[in-house]
PDB file of C-alpha atoms in Angstrom:
ATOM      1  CA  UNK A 269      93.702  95.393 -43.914  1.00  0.00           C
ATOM      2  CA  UNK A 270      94.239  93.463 -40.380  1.00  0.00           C
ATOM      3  CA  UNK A 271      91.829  94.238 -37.851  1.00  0.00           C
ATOM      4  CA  UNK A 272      93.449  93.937 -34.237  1.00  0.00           C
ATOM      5  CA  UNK A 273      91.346  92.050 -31.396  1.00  0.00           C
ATOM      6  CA  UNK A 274      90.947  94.346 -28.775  1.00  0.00           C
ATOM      7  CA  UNK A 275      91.463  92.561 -24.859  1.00  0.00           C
ATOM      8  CA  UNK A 276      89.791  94.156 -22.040  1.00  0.00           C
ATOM      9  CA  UNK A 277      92.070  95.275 -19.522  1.00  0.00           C
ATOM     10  CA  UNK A 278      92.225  94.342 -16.263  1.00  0.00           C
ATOM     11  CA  UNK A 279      90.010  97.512 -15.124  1.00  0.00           C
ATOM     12  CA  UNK A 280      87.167  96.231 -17.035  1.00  0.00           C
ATOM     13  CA  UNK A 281      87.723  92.592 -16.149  1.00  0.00           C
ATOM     14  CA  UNK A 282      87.623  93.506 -12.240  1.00  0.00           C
ATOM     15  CA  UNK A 283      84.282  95.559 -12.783  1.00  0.00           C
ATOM     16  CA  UNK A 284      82.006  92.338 -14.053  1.00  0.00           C
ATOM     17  CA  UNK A 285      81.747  90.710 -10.852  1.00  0.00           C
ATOM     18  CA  UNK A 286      80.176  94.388  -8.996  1.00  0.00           C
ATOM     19  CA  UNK A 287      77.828  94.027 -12.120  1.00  0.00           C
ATOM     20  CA  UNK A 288      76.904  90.322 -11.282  1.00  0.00           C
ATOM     21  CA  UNK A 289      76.427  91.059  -7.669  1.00  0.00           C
ATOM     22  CA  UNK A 290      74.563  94.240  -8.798  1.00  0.00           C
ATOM     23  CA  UNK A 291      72.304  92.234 -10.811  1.00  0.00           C
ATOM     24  CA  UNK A 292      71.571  89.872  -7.907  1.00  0.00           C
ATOM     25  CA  UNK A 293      71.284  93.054  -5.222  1.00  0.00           C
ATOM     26  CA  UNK A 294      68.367  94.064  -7.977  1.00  0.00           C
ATOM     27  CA  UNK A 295      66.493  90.831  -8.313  1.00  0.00           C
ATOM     28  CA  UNK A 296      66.697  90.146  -4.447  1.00  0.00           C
ATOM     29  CA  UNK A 297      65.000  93.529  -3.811  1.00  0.00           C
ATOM     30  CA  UNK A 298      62.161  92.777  -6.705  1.00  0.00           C
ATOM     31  CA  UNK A 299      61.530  89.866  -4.819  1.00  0.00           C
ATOM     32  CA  UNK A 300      61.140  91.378  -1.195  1.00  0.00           C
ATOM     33  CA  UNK A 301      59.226  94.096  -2.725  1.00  0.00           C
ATOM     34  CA  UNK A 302      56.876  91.574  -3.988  1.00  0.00           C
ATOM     35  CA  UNK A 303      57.282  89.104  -1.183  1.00  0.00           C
ATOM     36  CA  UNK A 304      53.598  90.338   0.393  1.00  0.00           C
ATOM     37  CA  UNK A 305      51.980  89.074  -2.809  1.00  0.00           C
ATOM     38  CA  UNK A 306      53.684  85.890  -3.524  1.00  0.00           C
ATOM     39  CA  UNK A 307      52.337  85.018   0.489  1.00  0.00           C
ATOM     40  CA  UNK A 308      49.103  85.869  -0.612  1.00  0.00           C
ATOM     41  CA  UNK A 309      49.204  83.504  -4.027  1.00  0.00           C
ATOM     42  CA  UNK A 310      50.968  81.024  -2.240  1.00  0.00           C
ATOM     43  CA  UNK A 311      47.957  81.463   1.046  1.00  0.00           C
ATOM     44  CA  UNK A 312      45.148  81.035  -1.692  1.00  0.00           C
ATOM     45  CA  UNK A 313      46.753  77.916  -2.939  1.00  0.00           C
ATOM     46  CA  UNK A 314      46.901  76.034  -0.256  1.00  0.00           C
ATOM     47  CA  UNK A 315      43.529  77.378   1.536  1.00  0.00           C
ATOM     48  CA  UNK A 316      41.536  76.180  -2.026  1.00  0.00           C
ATOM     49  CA  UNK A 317      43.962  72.836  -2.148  1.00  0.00           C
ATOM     50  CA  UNK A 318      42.479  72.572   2.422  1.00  0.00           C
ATOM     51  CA  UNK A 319      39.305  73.213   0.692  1.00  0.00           C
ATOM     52  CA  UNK A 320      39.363  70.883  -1.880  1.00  0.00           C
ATOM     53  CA  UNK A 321      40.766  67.765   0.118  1.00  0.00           C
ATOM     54  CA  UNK A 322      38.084  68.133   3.135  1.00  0.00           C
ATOM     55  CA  UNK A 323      35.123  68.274   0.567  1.00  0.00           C
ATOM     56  CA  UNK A 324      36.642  65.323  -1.154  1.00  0.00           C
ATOM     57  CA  UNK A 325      36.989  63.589   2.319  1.00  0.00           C
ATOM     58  CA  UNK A 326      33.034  64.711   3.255  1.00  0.00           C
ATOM     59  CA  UNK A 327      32.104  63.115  -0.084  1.00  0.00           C
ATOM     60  CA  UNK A 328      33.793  59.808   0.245  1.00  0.00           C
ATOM     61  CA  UNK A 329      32.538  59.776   4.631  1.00  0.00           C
ATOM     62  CA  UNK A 330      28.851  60.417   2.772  1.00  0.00           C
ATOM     63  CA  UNK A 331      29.311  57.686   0.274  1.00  0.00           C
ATOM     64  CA  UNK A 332      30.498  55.221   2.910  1.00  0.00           C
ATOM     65  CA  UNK A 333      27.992  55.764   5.296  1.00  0.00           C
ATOM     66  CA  UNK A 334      25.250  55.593   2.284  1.00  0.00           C
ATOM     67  CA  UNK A 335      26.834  52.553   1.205  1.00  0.00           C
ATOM     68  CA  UNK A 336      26.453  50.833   4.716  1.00  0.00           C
ATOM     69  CA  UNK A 337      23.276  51.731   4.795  1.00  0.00           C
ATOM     70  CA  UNK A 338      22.642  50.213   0.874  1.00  0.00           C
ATOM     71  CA  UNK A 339      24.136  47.366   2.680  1.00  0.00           C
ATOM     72  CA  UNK A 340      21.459  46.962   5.299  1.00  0.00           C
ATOM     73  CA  UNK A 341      18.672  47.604   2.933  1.00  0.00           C
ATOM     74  CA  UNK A 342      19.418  44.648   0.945  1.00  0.00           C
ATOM     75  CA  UNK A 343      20.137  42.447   3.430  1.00  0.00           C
ATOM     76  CA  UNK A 344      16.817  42.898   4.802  1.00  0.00           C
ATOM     77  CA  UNK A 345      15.133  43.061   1.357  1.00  0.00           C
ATOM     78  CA  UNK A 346      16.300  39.590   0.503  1.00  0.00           C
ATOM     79  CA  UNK A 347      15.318  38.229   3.763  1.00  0.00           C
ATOM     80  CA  UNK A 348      19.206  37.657   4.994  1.00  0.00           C
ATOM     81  CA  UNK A 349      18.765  39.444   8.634  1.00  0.00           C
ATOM     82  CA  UNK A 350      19.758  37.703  11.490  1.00  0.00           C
ATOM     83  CA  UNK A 351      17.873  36.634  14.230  1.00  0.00           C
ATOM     84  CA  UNK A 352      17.424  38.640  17.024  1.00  0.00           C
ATOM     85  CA  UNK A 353      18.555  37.307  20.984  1.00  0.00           C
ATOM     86  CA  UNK A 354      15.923  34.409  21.328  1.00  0.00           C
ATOM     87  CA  UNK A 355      16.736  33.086  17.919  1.00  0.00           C
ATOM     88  CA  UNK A 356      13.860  34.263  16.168  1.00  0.00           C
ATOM     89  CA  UNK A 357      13.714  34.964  12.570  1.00  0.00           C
ATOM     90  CA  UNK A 358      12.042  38.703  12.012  1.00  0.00           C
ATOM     91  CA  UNK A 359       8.552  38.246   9.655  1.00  0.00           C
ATOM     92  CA  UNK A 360       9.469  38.905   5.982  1.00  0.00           C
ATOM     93  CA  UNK A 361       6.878  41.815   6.325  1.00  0.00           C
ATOM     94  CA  UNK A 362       9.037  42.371   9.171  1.00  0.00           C
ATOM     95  CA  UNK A 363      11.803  42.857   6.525  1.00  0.00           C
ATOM     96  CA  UNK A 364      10.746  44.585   4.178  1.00  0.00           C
ATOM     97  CA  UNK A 365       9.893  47.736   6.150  1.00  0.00           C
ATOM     98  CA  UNK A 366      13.126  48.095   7.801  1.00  0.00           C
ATOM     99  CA  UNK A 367      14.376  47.748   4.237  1.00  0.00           C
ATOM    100  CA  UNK A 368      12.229  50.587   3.162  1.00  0.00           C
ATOM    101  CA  UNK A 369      13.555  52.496   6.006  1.00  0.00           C
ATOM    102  CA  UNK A 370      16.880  52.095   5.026  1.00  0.00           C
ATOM    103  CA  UNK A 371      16.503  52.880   1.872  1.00  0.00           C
ATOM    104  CA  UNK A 372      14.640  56.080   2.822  1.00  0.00           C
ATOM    105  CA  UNK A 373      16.870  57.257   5.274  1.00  0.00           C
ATOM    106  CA  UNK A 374      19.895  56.610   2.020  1.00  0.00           C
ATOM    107  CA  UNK A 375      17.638  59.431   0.238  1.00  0.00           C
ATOM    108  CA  UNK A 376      16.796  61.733   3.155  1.00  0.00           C
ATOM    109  CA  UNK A 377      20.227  61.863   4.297  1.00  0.00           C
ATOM    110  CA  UNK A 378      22.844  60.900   1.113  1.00  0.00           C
ATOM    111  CA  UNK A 379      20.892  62.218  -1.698  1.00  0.00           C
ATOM    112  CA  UNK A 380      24.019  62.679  -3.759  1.00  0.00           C
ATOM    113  CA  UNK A 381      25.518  59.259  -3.239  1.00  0.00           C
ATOM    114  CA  UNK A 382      25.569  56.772  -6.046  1.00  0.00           C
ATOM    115  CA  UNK A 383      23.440  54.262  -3.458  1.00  0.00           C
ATOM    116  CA  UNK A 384      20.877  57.094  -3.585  1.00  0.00           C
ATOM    117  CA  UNK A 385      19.250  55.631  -7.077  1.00  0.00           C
ATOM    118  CA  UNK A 386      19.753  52.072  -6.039  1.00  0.00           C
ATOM    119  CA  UNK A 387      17.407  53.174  -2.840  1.00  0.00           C
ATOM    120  CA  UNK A 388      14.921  54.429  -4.898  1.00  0.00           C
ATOM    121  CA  UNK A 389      14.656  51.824  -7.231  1.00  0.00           C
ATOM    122  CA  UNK A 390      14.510  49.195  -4.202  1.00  0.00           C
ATOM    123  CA  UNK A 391      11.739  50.940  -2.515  1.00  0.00           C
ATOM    124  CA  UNK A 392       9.132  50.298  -5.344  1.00  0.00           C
ATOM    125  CA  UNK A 393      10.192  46.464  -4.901  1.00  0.00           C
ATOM    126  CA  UNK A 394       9.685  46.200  -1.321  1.00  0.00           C
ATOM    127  CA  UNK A 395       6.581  48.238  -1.581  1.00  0.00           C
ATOM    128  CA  UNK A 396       5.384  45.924  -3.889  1.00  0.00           C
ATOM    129  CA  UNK A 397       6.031  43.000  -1.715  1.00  0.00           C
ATOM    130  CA  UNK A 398       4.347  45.186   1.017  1.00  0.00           C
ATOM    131  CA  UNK A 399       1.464  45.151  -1.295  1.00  0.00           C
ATOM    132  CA  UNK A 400       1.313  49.052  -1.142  1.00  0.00           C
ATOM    133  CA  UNK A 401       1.164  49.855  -5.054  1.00  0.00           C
ATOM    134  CA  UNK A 402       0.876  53.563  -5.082  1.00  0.00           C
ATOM    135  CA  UNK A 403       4.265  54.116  -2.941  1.00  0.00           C
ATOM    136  CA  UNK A 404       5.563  51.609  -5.522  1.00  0.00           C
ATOM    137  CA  UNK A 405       4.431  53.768  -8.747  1.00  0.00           C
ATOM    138  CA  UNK A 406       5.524  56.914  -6.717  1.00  0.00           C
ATOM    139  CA  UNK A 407       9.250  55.309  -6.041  1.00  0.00           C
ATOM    140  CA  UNK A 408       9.543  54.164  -9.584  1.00  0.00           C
ATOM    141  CA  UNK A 409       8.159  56.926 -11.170  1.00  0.00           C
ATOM    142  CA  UNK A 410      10.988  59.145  -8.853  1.00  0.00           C
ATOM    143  CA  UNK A 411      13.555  56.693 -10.169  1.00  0.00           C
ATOM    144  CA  UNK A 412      13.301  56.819 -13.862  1.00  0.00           C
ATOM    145  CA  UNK A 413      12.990  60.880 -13.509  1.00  0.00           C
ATOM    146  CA  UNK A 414      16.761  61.158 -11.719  1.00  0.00           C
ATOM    147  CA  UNK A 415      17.860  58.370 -13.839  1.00  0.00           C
ATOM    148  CA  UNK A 416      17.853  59.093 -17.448  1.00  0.00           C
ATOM    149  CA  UNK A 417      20.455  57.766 -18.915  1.00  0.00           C
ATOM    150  CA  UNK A 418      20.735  54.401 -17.504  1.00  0.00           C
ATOM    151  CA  UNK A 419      18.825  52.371 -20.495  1.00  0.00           C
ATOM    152  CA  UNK A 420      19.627  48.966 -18.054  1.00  0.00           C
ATOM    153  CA  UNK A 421      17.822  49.882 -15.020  1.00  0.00           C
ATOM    154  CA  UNK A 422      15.492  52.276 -16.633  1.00  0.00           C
ATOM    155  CA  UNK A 423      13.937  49.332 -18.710  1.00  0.00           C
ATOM    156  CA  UNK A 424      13.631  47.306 -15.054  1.00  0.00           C
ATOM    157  CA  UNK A 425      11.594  49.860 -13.821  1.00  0.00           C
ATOM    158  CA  UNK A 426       9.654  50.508 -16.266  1.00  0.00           C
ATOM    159  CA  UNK A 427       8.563  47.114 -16.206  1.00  0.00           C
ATOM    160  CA  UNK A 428       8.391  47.010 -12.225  1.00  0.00           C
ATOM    161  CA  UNK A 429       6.125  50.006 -13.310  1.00  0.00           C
ATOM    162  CA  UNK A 430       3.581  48.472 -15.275  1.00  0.00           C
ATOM    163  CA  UNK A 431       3.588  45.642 -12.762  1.00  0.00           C
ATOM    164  CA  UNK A 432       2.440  48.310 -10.322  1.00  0.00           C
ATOM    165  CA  UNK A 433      -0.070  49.792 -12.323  1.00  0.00           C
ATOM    166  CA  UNK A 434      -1.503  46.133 -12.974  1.00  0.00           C
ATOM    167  CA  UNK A 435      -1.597  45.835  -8.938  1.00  0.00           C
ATOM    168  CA  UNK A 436      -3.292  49.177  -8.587  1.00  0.00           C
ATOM    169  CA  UNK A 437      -5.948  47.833 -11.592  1.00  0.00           C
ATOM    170  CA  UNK A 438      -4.437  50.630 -14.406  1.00  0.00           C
ATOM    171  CA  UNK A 439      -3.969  48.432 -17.503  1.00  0.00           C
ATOM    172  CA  UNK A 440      -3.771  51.608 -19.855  1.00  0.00           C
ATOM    173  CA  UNK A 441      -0.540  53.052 -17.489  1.00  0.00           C
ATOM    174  CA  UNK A 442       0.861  49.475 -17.206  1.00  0.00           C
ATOM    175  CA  UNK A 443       0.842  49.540 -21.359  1.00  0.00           C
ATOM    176  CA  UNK A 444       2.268  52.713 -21.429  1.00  0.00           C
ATOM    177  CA  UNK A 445       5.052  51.402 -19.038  1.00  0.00           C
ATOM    178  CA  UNK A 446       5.860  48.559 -20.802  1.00  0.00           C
ATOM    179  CA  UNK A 447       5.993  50.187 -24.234  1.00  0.00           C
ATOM    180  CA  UNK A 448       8.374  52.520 -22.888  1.00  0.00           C
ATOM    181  CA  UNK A 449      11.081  49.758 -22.283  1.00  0.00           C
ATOM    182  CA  UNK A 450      10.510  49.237 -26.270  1.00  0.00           C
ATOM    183  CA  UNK A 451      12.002  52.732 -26.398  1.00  0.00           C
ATOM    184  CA  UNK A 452      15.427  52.222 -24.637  1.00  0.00           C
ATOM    185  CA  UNK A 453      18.013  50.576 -26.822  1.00  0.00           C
ATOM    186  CA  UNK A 454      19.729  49.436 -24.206  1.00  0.00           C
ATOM    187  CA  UNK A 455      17.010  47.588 -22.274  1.00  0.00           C
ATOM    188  CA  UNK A 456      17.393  43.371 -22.244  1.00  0.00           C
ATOM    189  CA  UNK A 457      14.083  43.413 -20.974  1.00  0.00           C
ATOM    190  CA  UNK A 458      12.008  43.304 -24.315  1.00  0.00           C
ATOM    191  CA  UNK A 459      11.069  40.035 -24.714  1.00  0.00           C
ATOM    192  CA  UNK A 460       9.318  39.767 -21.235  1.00  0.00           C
ATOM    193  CA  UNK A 461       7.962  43.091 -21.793  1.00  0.00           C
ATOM    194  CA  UNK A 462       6.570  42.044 -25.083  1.00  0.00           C
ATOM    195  CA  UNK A 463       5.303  38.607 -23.296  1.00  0.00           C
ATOM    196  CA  UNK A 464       3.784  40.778 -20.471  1.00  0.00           C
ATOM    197  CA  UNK A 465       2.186  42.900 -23.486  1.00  0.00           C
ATOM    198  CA  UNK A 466       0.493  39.721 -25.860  1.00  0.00           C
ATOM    199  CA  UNK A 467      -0.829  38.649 -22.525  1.00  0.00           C
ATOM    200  CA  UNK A 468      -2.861  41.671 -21.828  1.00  0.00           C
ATOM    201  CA  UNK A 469      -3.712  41.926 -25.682  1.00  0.00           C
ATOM    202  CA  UNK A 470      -5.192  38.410 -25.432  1.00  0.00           C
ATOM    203  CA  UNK A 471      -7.025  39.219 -22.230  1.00  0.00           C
ATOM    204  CA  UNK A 472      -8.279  42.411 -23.680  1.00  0.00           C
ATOM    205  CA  UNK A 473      -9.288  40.326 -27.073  1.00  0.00           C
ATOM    206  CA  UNK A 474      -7.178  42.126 -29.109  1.00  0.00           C
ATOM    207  CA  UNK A 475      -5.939  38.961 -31.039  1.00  0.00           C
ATOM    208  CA  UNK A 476      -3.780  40.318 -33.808  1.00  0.00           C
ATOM    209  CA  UNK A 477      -2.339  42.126 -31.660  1.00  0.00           C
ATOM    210  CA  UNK A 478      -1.118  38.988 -29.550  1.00  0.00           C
ATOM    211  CA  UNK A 479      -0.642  37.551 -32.465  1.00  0.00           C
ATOM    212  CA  UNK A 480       2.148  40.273 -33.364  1.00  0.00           C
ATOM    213  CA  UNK A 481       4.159  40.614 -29.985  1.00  0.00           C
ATOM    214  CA  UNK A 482       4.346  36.682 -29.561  1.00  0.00           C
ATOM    215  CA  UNK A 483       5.778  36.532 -33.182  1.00  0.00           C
ATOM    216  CA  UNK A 484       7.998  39.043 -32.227  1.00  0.00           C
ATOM    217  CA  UNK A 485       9.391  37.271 -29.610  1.00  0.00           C
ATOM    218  CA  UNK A 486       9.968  34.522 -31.436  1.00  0.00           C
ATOM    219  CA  UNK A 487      11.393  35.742 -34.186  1.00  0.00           C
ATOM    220  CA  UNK A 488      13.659  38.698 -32.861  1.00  0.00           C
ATOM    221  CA  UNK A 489      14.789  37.023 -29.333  1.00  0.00           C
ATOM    222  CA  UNK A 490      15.610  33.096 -30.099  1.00  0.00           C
ATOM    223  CA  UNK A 491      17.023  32.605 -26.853  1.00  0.00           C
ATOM    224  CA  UNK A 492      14.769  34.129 -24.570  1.00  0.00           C
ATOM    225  CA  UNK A 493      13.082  32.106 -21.391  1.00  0.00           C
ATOM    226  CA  UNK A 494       9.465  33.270 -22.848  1.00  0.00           C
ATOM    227  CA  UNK A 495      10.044  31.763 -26.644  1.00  0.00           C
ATOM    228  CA  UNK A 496       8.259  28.650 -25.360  1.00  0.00           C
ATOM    229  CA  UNK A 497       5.231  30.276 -24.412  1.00  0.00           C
ATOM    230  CA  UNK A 498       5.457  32.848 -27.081  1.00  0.00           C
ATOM    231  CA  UNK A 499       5.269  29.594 -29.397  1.00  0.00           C
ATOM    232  CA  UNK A 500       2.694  27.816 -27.707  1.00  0.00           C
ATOM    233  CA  UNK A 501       0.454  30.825 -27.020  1.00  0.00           C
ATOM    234  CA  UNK A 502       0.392  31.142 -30.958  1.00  0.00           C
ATOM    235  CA  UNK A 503       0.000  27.090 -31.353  1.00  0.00           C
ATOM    236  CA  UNK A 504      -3.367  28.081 -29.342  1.00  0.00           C
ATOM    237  CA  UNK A 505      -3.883  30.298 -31.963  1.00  0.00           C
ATOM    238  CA  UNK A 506      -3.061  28.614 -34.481  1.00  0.00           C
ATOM    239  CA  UNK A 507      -0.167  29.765 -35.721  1.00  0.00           C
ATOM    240  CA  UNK A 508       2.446  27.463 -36.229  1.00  0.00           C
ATOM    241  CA  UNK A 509       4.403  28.682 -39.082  1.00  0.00           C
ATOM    242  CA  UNK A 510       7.256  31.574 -36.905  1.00  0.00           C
ATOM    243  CA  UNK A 511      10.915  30.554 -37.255  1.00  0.00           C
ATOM    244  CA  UNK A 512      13.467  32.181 -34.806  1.00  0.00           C
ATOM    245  CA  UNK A 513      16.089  34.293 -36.695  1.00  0.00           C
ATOM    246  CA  UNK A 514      19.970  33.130 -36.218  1.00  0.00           C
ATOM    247  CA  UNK A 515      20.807  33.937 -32.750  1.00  0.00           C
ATOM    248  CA  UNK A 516      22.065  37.430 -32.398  1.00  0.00           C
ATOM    249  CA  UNK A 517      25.339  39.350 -29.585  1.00  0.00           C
ATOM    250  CA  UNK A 518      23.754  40.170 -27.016  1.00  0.00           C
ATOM    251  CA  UNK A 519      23.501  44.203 -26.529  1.00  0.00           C
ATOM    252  CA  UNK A 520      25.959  46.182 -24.462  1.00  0.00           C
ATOM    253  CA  UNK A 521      25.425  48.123 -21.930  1.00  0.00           C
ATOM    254  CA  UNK A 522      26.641  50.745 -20.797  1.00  0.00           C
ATOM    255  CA  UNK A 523      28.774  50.052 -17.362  1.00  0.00           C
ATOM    256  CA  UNK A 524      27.043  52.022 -14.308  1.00  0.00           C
ATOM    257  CA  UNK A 525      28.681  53.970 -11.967  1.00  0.00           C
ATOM    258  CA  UNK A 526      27.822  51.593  -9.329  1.00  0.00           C
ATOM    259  CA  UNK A 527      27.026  48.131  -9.895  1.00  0.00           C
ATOM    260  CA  UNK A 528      23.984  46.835  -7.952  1.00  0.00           C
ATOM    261  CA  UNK A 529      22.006  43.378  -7.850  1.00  0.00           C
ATOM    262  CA  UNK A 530      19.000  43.144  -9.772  1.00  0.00           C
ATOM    263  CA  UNK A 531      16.163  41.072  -8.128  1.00  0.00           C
ATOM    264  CA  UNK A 532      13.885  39.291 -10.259  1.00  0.00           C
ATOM    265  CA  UNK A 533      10.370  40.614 -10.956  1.00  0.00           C
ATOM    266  CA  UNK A 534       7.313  39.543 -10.194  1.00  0.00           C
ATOM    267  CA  UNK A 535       6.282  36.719 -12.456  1.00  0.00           C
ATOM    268  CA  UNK A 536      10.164  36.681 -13.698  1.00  0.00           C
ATOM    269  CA  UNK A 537       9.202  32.928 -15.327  1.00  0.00           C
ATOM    270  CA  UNK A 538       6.957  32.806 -18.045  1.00  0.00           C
ATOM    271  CA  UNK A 539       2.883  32.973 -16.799  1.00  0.00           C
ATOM    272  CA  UNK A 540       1.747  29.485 -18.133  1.00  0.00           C
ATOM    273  CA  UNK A 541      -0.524  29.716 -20.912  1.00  0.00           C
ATOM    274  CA  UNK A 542      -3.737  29.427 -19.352  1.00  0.00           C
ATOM    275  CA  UNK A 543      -3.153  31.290 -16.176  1.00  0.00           C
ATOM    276  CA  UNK A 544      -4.411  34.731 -15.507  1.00  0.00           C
ATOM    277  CA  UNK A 545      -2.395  38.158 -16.249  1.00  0.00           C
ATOM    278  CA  UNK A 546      -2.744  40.225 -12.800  1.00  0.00           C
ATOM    279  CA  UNK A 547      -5.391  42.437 -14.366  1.00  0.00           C
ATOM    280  CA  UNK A 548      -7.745  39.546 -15.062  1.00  0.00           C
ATOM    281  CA  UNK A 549     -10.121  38.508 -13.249  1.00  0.00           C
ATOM    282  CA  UNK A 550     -10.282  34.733 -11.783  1.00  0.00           C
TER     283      UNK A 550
END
C-alpha cells in the first residue's frame, strides 16, 4: 500500500515564524527577569578579579622594596659602600652594622618576602664579624627554624652555627651543629664539617675518633680542599694506608626560590695542621 507525503499548507507554513519570534519574546524576558542576578555574578567577578590584581601588585611593591633593601645589606656586608662626601671609606665595623640594620629592617618590615631568609641568614655572619656570638646563634638558630627544607643553606648554617657556639666557648652545641649538616642529604658541606669535627676530636683526645672523620674525608670526598690535611693529619698519626674512592657527581640540589651569594665561612681554607681549633686554648 502507498503511503502519501503529507505538505503543510501554507497556513501552517506562515505560523512558524510567530513561533520563532515567540520563542525569542520568551528567552528575552527569562533574561530580563534574571538580569538583577547576572549584575550581581558578573559585580563579584570583577570585585574578586580588583581584589586579586591589587594584592598581587602589594606583593610584588613588598618584594621590590625588600629586595632593595637585600641589596644594601650586602653591599655593606662585603665592604662595597661608597665613600661618603670627603672621600672617606666608612670602618668595616662601620659596615657591618648598617648591614645588620638592613637586614633587620628586611624582617621587621617584609617578613614574607623571599629576601626575608637571606636577611636572617646574613645577620648571624655580620654578627659574627661584629664579634657578638649570641645574636649570631639567635639569627641562625631563627634561620634554620623558617627554613626547613632548604638542605643547601640549612647545612651553611648549621656550620656558621657551630662556629658560633665555638666563639661563645660551647664545644658540645658546636658538635651538635655540625653533626646536624651530616643529616641533610643535600648539604656539600660535609667534608669541612667532618674536618671541623676530627679537629675538635683531636683537641679533645679522642683519637679514634679523628682517626675516623679524617678517613672519611678521604675516602668518601676525593676532591675536597680539606683531603690534604685530612691525609696529613692521619700521616701525624700514623696512618698512611686511606685511598680516595673513584671520584663521585656531585649532589644536586634543589634550585631555591631565590638565589643568593654565599660568603665563605670563617676558616673556609683548611686550619693547618698544627694550628689551634677556636675552642683551644693558645
Amino acid at each position: 500500500m502507498a503511503y502519501k507525503i503529507r505538505v503543510a499548507t501554507r497556513k501552517e507554513q506562515l505560523k512558524k515564524p510567530d513561533e520563532f519570534i515567540g520563542t525569542m519574546d520568551w528567552l528575552g524576558d527569562k533574561i530580563v527577569e534574571h538580569a538583577k542576578l547576572a549584575w550581581i555574578i558578573v559585580g563579584i567577578v570583577l570585585v574578586v578579579g580588583a581584589g586579586m590584581g591589587a594584592a598581587w601588585f602589594y606583593q610584588e611593591q613588598q618584594k621590590n622594596r625588600a629586595a632593595s633593601l637585600e641589596y644594601e645589606g650586602l653591599r655593606y656586608y662585603s665592604q662595597q659602600a661608597p665613600a661618603d662626601d670627603k672621600g672617606a671609606a666608612p670602618s668595616q665595623e662601620e659596615n657591618y652594622k648598617k648591614a645588620v640594620e638592613r637586614f633587620q629592617k628586611i624582617l621587621q618590615e617584609y617578613p614574607r618576602t623571599p629576601s626575608a631568609s637571606i636577611a636572617q641568614f646574613y645577620i648571624g655572619n655580620a654578627s659574627m664579624e661584629l664579634k657578638d656570638s649570641d645574636s649570631a646563634i639567635s639569627a641562625y638558630r631563627a634561620f634554620l627554624e623558617k627554613n626547613p627544607g632548604n638542605d643547601f643553606l640549612s647545612g651553611m648554617a648549621y656550620q656558621r652555627l657551630g662556629y658560633a657556639y665555638l666563639a661563645n666557648n660551647s664545644p658540645e652545641d658546636a658538635r651538635r651543629a655540625f653533626e646536624s649538616v651530616d643529616r641533610l642529604a643535600g648539604a656539600i658541606n660535609k667534608d669541612q664539617v667532618g674536618y671541623d669535627l676530627g679537629r675538635m676530636d683531636e683537641a679533645s683526645g679522642k683519637k679514634d675518633e679523628a682517626i675516623r672523620r679524617y678517613q672519611e674525608i678521604v675516602s668518601r670526598y676525593p676532591d675536597s680542599l680539606f683531603l690534604a690535611e685530612a691525609q696529613k693529619r692521619l700521616n701525624a698519626m700514623g696512618i698512611t694506608e686511606v685511598k680516595p674512592e673513584a671520584s663521585k657527581p656531585p649532589v644536586l640540589v634543589s634550585p631555591v626560590e631565590k638565589p643568593i651569594t654565599v660568603v665563605p665561612a670563617p676558616n673556609q681554607n683548611p686550619v693547618p695542621g698544627d694550628a689551634p681549633m677556636p675552642m683551644e686554648k693558645k
